[in-house]
Short mmCIF file of C-alpha atoms in Angstrom, two decimals:
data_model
loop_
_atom_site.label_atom_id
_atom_site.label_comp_id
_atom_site.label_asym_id
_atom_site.label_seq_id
_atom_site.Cartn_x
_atom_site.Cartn_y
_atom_site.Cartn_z
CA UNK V 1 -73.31 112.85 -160.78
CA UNK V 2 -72.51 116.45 -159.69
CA UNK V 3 -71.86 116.58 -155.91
CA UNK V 4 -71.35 119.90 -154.41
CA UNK V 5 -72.19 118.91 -150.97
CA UNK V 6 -68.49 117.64 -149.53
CA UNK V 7 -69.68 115.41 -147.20
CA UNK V 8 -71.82 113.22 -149.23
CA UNK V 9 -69.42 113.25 -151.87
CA UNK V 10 -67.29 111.26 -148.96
CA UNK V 11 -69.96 109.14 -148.13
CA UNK V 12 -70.92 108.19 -151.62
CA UNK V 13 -66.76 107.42 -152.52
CA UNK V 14 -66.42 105.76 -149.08
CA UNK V 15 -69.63 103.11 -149.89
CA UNK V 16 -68.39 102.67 -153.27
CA UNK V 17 -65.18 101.93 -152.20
CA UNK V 18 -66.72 99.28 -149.49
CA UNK V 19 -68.72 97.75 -152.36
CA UNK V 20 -65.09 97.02 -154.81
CA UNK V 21 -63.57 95.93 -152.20
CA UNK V 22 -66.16 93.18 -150.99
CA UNK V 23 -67.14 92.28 -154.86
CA UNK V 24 -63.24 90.99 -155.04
CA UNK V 25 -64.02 89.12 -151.67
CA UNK V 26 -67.81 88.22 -150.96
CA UNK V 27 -67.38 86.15 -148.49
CA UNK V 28 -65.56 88.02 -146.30
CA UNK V 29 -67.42 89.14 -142.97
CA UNK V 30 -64.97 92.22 -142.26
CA UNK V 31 -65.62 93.74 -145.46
CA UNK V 32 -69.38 93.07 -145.68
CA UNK V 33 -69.91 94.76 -142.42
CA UNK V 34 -67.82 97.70 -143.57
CA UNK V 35 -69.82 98.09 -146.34
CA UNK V 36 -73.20 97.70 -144.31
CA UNK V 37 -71.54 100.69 -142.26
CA UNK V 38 -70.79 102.78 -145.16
CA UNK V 39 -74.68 102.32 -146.55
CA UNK V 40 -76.00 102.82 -143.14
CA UNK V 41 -74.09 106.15 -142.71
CA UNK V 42 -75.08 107.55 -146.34
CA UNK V 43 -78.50 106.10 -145.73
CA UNK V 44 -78.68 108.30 -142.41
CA UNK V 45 -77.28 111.16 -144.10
CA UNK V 46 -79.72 110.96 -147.10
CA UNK V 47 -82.74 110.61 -144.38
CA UNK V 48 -81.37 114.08 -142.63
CA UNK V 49 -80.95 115.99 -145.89
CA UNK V 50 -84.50 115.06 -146.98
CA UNK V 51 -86.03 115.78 -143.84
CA UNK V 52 -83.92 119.17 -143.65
CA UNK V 53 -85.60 119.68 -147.29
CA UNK V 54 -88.95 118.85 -145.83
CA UNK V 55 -88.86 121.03 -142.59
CA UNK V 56 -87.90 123.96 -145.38
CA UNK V 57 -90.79 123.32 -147.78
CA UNK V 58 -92.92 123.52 -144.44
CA UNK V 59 -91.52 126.65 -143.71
CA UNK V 60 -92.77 128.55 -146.77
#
């Protein structure tokens, strides 16, 4: 995938990163919730892009 926006490219290493590390422990509580932060801030980010892309389309 081609990521030119910095800060999703972040979010997208930082939930993939939360997702190794809790498939090598699945049971572990700290690293689930770290990965249920990681998805919750890329899924917030998605959600503002798309409704930045929205308010845009609007516009026109």
């Amino acid at each position: 995938m081609d990521v030119s926006n910095q800060h999703l490219k972040e979010l997208l290493e930082k939930t993939d990163n939360a997702f190794k590390a809790l498939m090598q422990a699945p049971d572990s509580t700290e690293l689930n919730q770290a990965y249920d932060r990681a998805k919750l801030d890329l899924d917030s980010y998605v959600s503002s892009l798309r409704h930045t892309l929205n308010q845009r389309r609007s516009q026109r």
